[in-house]
PDB file of C-alpha atoms in Angstrom:
ATOM      1  CA  MET A   1     -67.259 -91.476 -65.954  1.00 85.00           C
ATOM      2  CA  ASP A   2     -66.912 -89.636 -62.730  1.00 94.00           C
ATOM      3  CA  ILE A   3     -69.456 -90.038 -59.794  1.00 95.00           C
ATOM      4  CA  ASP A   4     -70.182 -88.159 -56.686  1.00 95.00           C
ATOM      5  CA  VAL A   5     -67.979 -89.285 -53.854  1.00 95.00           C
ATOM      6  CA  ARG A   6     -70.799 -89.421 -51.365  1.00 96.00           C
ATOM      7  CA  GLY A   7     -72.659 -92.149 -53.169  1.00 97.00           C
ATOM      8  CA  PRO A   8     -70.221 -94.860 -52.637  1.00 97.00           C
ATOM      9  CA  ARG A   9     -69.923 -94.041 -48.988  1.00 97.00           C
ATOM     10  CA  PHE A  10     -73.589 -94.025 -48.531  1.00 98.00           C
ATOM     11  CA  GLY A  11     -73.522 -97.382 -50.173  1.00 98.00           C
ATOM     12  CA  ALA A  12     -70.875 -98.588 -47.820  1.00 98.00           C
ATOM     13  CA  ALA A  13     -72.899 -97.387 -44.919  1.00 98.00           C
ATOM     14  CA  VAL A  14     -75.926 -99.436 -46.068  1.00 98.00           C
ATOM     15  CA  THR A  15     -73.683-102.372 -46.805  1.00 98.00           C
ATOM     16  CA  THR A  16     -72.172-102.251 -43.318  1.00 98.00           C
ATOM     17  CA  ALA A  17     -75.663-102.368 -41.693  1.00 98.00           C
ATOM     18  CA  VAL A  18     -76.693-105.206 -43.990  1.00 98.00           C
ATOM     19  CA  LEU A  19     -73.614-107.184 -43.425  1.00 98.00           C
ATOM     20  CA  ALA A  20     -73.720-106.700 -39.668  1.00 98.00           C
ATOM     21  CA  VAL A  21     -77.295-108.146 -39.703  1.00 98.00           C
ATOM     22  CA  ALA A  22     -76.180-111.033 -41.989  1.00 98.00           C
ATOM     23  CA  LEU A  23     -73.189-111.781 -39.661  1.00 98.00           C
ATOM     24  CA  SER A  24     -74.887-111.420 -36.305  1.00 98.00           C
ATOM     25  CA  LEU A  25     -77.861-113.756 -37.561  1.00 98.00           C
ATOM     26  CA  GLU A  26     -75.698-115.891 -39.642  1.00 97.00           C
ATOM     27  CA  ASN A  27     -78.509-115.394 -42.193  1.00 97.00           C
ATOM     28  CA  ALA A  28     -77.769-116.569 -45.851  1.00 98.00           C
ATOM     29  CA  TRP A  29     -80.951-114.774 -47.130  1.00 98.00           C
ATOM     30  CA  VAL A  30     -79.658-111.351 -45.885  1.00 98.00           C
ATOM     31  CA  LEU A  31     -76.196-112.113 -47.207  1.00 98.00           C
ATOM     32  CA  GLY A  32     -77.892-113.200 -50.432  1.00 98.00           C
ATOM     33  CA  TRP A  33     -79.346-109.772 -50.865  1.00 98.00           C
ATOM     34  CA  GLN A  34     -76.014-108.184 -50.313  1.00 98.00           C
ATOM     35  CA  THR A  35     -74.375-110.446 -52.748  1.00 98.00           C
ATOM     36  CA  LEU A  36     -76.884-109.395 -55.319  1.00 98.00           C
ATOM     37  CA  ALA A  37     -76.271-105.645 -54.609  1.00 98.00           C
ATOM     38  CA  PHE A  38     -72.621-106.328 -55.025  1.00 98.00           C
ATOM     39  CA  ALA A  39     -73.165-108.150 -58.265  1.00 98.00           C
ATOM     40  CA  LEU A  40     -75.149-105.277 -59.647  1.00 98.00           C
ATOM     41  CA  GLY A  41     -72.715-102.774 -58.547  1.00 97.00           C
ATOM     42  CA  ALA A  42     -69.802-104.670 -60.140  1.00 98.00           C
ATOM     43  CA  ALA A  43     -71.770-105.390 -63.386  1.00 98.00           C
ATOM     44  CA  ALA A  44     -73.355-102.084 -63.992  1.00 96.00           C
ATOM     45  CA  GLY A  45     -71.398 -99.534 -61.708  1.00 95.00           C
ATOM     46  CA  VAL A  46     -72.067 -98.352 -58.117  1.00 95.00           C
ATOM     47  CA  GLN A  47     -74.474 -95.609 -59.402  1.00 93.00           C
ATOM     48  CA  ARG A  48     -76.749 -98.367 -60.880  1.00 94.00           C
ATOM     49  CA  SER A  49     -76.641-100.712 -57.816  1.00 96.00           C
ATOM     50  CA  PRO A  50     -79.681-100.672 -55.478  1.00 97.00           C
ATOM     51  CA  TYR A  51     -77.902 -98.562 -52.912  1.00 98.00           C
ATOM     52  CA  GLY A  52     -76.710 -96.167 -55.713  1.00 96.00           C
ATOM     53  CA  TRP A  53     -80.298 -95.730 -56.795  1.00 97.00           C
ATOM     54  CA  ALA A  54     -81.411 -94.928 -53.241  1.00 97.00           C
ATOM     55  CA  PHE A  55     -78.651 -92.409 -52.973  1.00 97.00           C
ATOM     56  CA  ARG A  56     -79.499 -90.805 -56.221  1.00 95.00           C
ATOM     57  CA  THR A  57     -83.281 -90.569 -55.710  1.00 95.00           C
ATOM     58  CA  ALA A  58     -83.631 -90.158 -51.932  1.00 96.00           C
ATOM     59  CA  VAL A  59     -80.403 -88.749 -50.428  1.00 97.00           C
ATOM     60  CA  ARG A  60     -78.630 -86.630 -52.990  1.00 95.00           C
ATOM     61  CA  PRO A  61     -81.483 -84.216 -53.732  1.00 95.00           C
ATOM     62  CA  ARG A  62     -81.484 -83.298 -50.007  1.00 96.00           C
ATOM     63  CA  LEU A  63     -77.655 -82.820 -49.925  1.00 94.00           C
ATOM     64  CA  GLY A  64     -77.187 -80.411 -52.816  1.00 91.00           C
ATOM     65  CA  PRO A  65     -74.805 -80.438 -55.630  1.00 93.00           C
ATOM     66  CA  PRO A  66     -71.625 -82.495 -55.202  1.00 93.00           C
ATOM     67  CA  LYS A  67     -68.270 -80.799 -54.634  1.00 94.00           C
ATOM     68  CA  GLU A  68     -66.021 -83.728 -55.265  1.00 94.00           C
ATOM     69  CA  PHE A  69     -66.068 -86.393 -57.865  1.00 95.00           C
ATOM     70  CA  GLU A  70     -64.092 -89.641 -58.312  1.00 95.00           C
ATOM     71  CA  ALA A  71     -63.523 -92.175 -61.108  1.00 96.00           C
ATOM     72  CA  SER A  72     -66.211 -94.901 -61.145  1.00 96.00           C
ATOM     73  CA  GLU A  73     -63.854 -97.700 -61.909  1.00 97.00           C
ATOM     74  CA  PRO A  74     -62.236 -98.103 -58.412  1.00 97.00           C
ATOM     75  CA  PRO A  75     -65.623 -98.310 -56.478  1.00 97.00           C
ATOM     76  CA  ARG A  76     -66.754-100.742 -59.215  1.00 97.00           C
ATOM     77  CA  PHE A  77     -63.913-102.972 -58.630  1.00 98.00           C
ATOM     78  CA  ALA A  78     -64.520-102.730 -54.953  1.00 98.00           C
ATOM     79  CA  GLN A  79     -67.956-104.017 -55.571  1.00 98.00           C
ATOM     80  CA  ALA A  80     -66.490-107.060 -57.528  1.00 98.00           C
ATOM     81  CA  VAL A  81     -64.093-107.755 -54.453  1.00 98.00           C
ATOM     82  CA  GLY A  82     -67.084-107.433 -52.070  1.00 98.00           C
ATOM     83  CA  LEU A  83     -68.959-109.921 -54.373  1.00 98.00           C
ATOM     84  CA  VAL A  84     -66.178-112.433 -53.976  1.00 98.00           C
ATOM     85  CA  PHE A  85     -66.263-112.123 -50.134  1.00 98.00           C
ATOM     86  CA  ALA A  86     -69.911-112.175 -49.977  1.00 98.00           C
ATOM     87  CA  GLY A  87     -70.147-115.188 -52.432  1.00 98.00           C
ATOM     88  CA  LEU A  88     -67.696-117.096 -50.083  1.00 98.00           C
ATOM     89  CA  GLY A  89     -69.752-116.056 -47.197  1.00 98.00           C
ATOM     90  CA  LEU A  90     -72.848-117.454 -48.763  1.00 98.00           C
ATOM     91  CA  VAL A  91     -71.104-120.726 -49.522  1.00 98.00           C
ATOM     92  CA  GLY A  92     -69.941-121.043 -45.966  1.00 98.00           C
ATOM     93  CA  PHE A  93     -73.435-120.257 -44.502  1.00 98.00           C
ATOM     94  CA  THR A  94     -75.317-122.703 -46.963  1.00 98.00           C
ATOM     95  CA  VAL A  95     -73.021-125.576 -47.440  1.00 98.00           C
ATOM     96  CA  GLY A  96     -70.320-125.075 -45.034  1.00 96.00           C
ATOM     97  CA  PRO A  97     -67.951-124.776 -43.270  1.00 98.00           C
ATOM     98  CA  GLN A  98     -69.558-122.300 -41.008  1.00 97.00           C
ATOM     99  CA  TRP A  99     -66.371-120.505 -40.213  1.00 98.00           C
ATOM    100  CA  LEU A 100     -65.907-119.627 -43.927  1.00 98.00           C
ATOM    101  CA  GLY A 101     -69.246-117.804 -43.763  1.00 98.00           C
ATOM    102  CA  LEU A 102     -68.259-115.980 -40.587  1.00 98.00           C
ATOM    103  CA  LEU A 103     -64.777-115.097 -41.903  1.00 98.00           C
ATOM    104  CA  ALA A 104     -65.791-114.024 -45.287  1.00 98.00           C
ATOM    105  CA  THR A 105     -68.808-111.842 -44.166  1.00 98.00           C
ATOM    106  CA  GLY A 106     -66.736-110.467 -41.486  1.00 98.00           C
ATOM    107  CA  ALA A 107     -64.047-109.438 -43.830  1.00 98.00           C
ATOM    108  CA  ALA A 108     -66.507-107.666 -46.165  1.00 98.00           C
ATOM    109  CA  LEU A 109     -68.191-105.982 -43.142  1.00 98.00           C
ATOM    110  CA  ALA A 110     -64.656-104.680 -41.938  1.00 98.00           C
ATOM    111  CA  ALA A 111     -64.030-103.301 -45.473  1.00 98.00           C
ATOM    112  CA  ALA A 112     -67.433-101.706 -45.738  1.00 98.00           C
ATOM    113  CA  PHE A 113     -67.217-100.172 -42.238  1.00 98.00           C
ATOM    114  CA  LEU A 114     -63.776 -98.572 -43.163  1.00 98.00           C
ATOM    115  CA  ASN A 115     -65.277 -96.962 -46.107  1.00 98.00           C
ATOM    116  CA  ALA A 116     -68.455 -95.780 -44.433  1.00 98.00           C
ATOM    117  CA  ALA A 117     -66.830 -94.400 -41.315  1.00 98.00           C
ATOM    118  CA  PHE A 118     -63.517 -93.178 -42.632  1.00 97.00           C
ATOM    119  CA  GLY A 119     -63.848 -92.939 -46.346  1.00 96.00           C
ATOM    120  CA  TYR A 120     -61.009 -95.499 -46.863  1.00 97.00           C
ATOM    121  CA  CYS A 121     -62.026 -97.943 -49.625  1.00 97.00           C
ATOM    122  CA  LEU A 122     -59.767-101.103 -49.486  1.00 97.00           C
ATOM    123  CA  GLY A 123     -61.077-102.398 -52.831  1.00 97.00           C
ATOM    124  CA  CYS A 124     -60.557 -99.069 -54.567  1.00 97.00           C
ATOM    125  CA  GLU A 125     -56.903 -98.985 -53.161  1.00 97.00           C
ATOM    126  CA  MET A 126     -56.442-102.593 -54.501  1.00 97.00           C
ATOM    127  CA  PHE A 127     -57.635-101.356 -57.925  1.00 97.00           C
ATOM    128  CA  LEU A 128     -55.100 -98.471 -57.859  1.00 96.00           C
ATOM    129  CA  LEU A 129     -52.345-100.838 -56.802  1.00 96.00           C
ATOM    130  CA  LEU A 130     -53.125-103.426 -59.526  1.00 96.00           C
ATOM    131  CA  LYS A 131     -53.139-100.550 -62.010  1.00 94.00           C
ATOM    132  CA  ARG A 132     -49.636 -99.411 -60.911  1.00 94.00           C
ATOM    133  CA  VAL A 133     -48.304-102.935 -60.894  1.00 93.00           C
ATOM    134  CA  THR A 134     -49.646-103.703 -64.457  1.00 91.00           C
ATOM    135  CA  ALA A 135     -48.427-100.361 -65.763  1.00 89.00           C
ATOM    136  CA  ARG A 136     -45.003-101.264 -64.666  1.00 81.00           C
ATOM    137  CA  ALA A 137     -45.054-104.705 -66.164  1.00 77.00           C
ATOM    138  CA  GLU A 138     -45.843-103.351 -69.563  1.00 75.00           C
TER     139      GLU A 138
END
């Protein structure tokens, strides 16, 4: 299924803001929300995540019809990668070590910022690389 390319980028912008708050406050509750958002995006697809819903209902109607589409699998994989980093961050912030929370949340923040600001999705690129590597192995 193809999705509007603007949706994941909007989600990345919201994710950047949420992760910046979580990191600056070292707040496990805020990071827990983002972890849930990543989990929903990974399980159901980015279009069914909370930020995908917000884009679809509040933002997209004001933008007009999409001109570009992308496959939904790479952004969904990117959500799973974000889930891993946010989960590690949660572990670090709740049971320690604190540096793990800071490092993992910072890494997720950097990746979300790259997507929001420049349209470069690290998780999507990882998906495509893994797809090429597994295709060669067969």
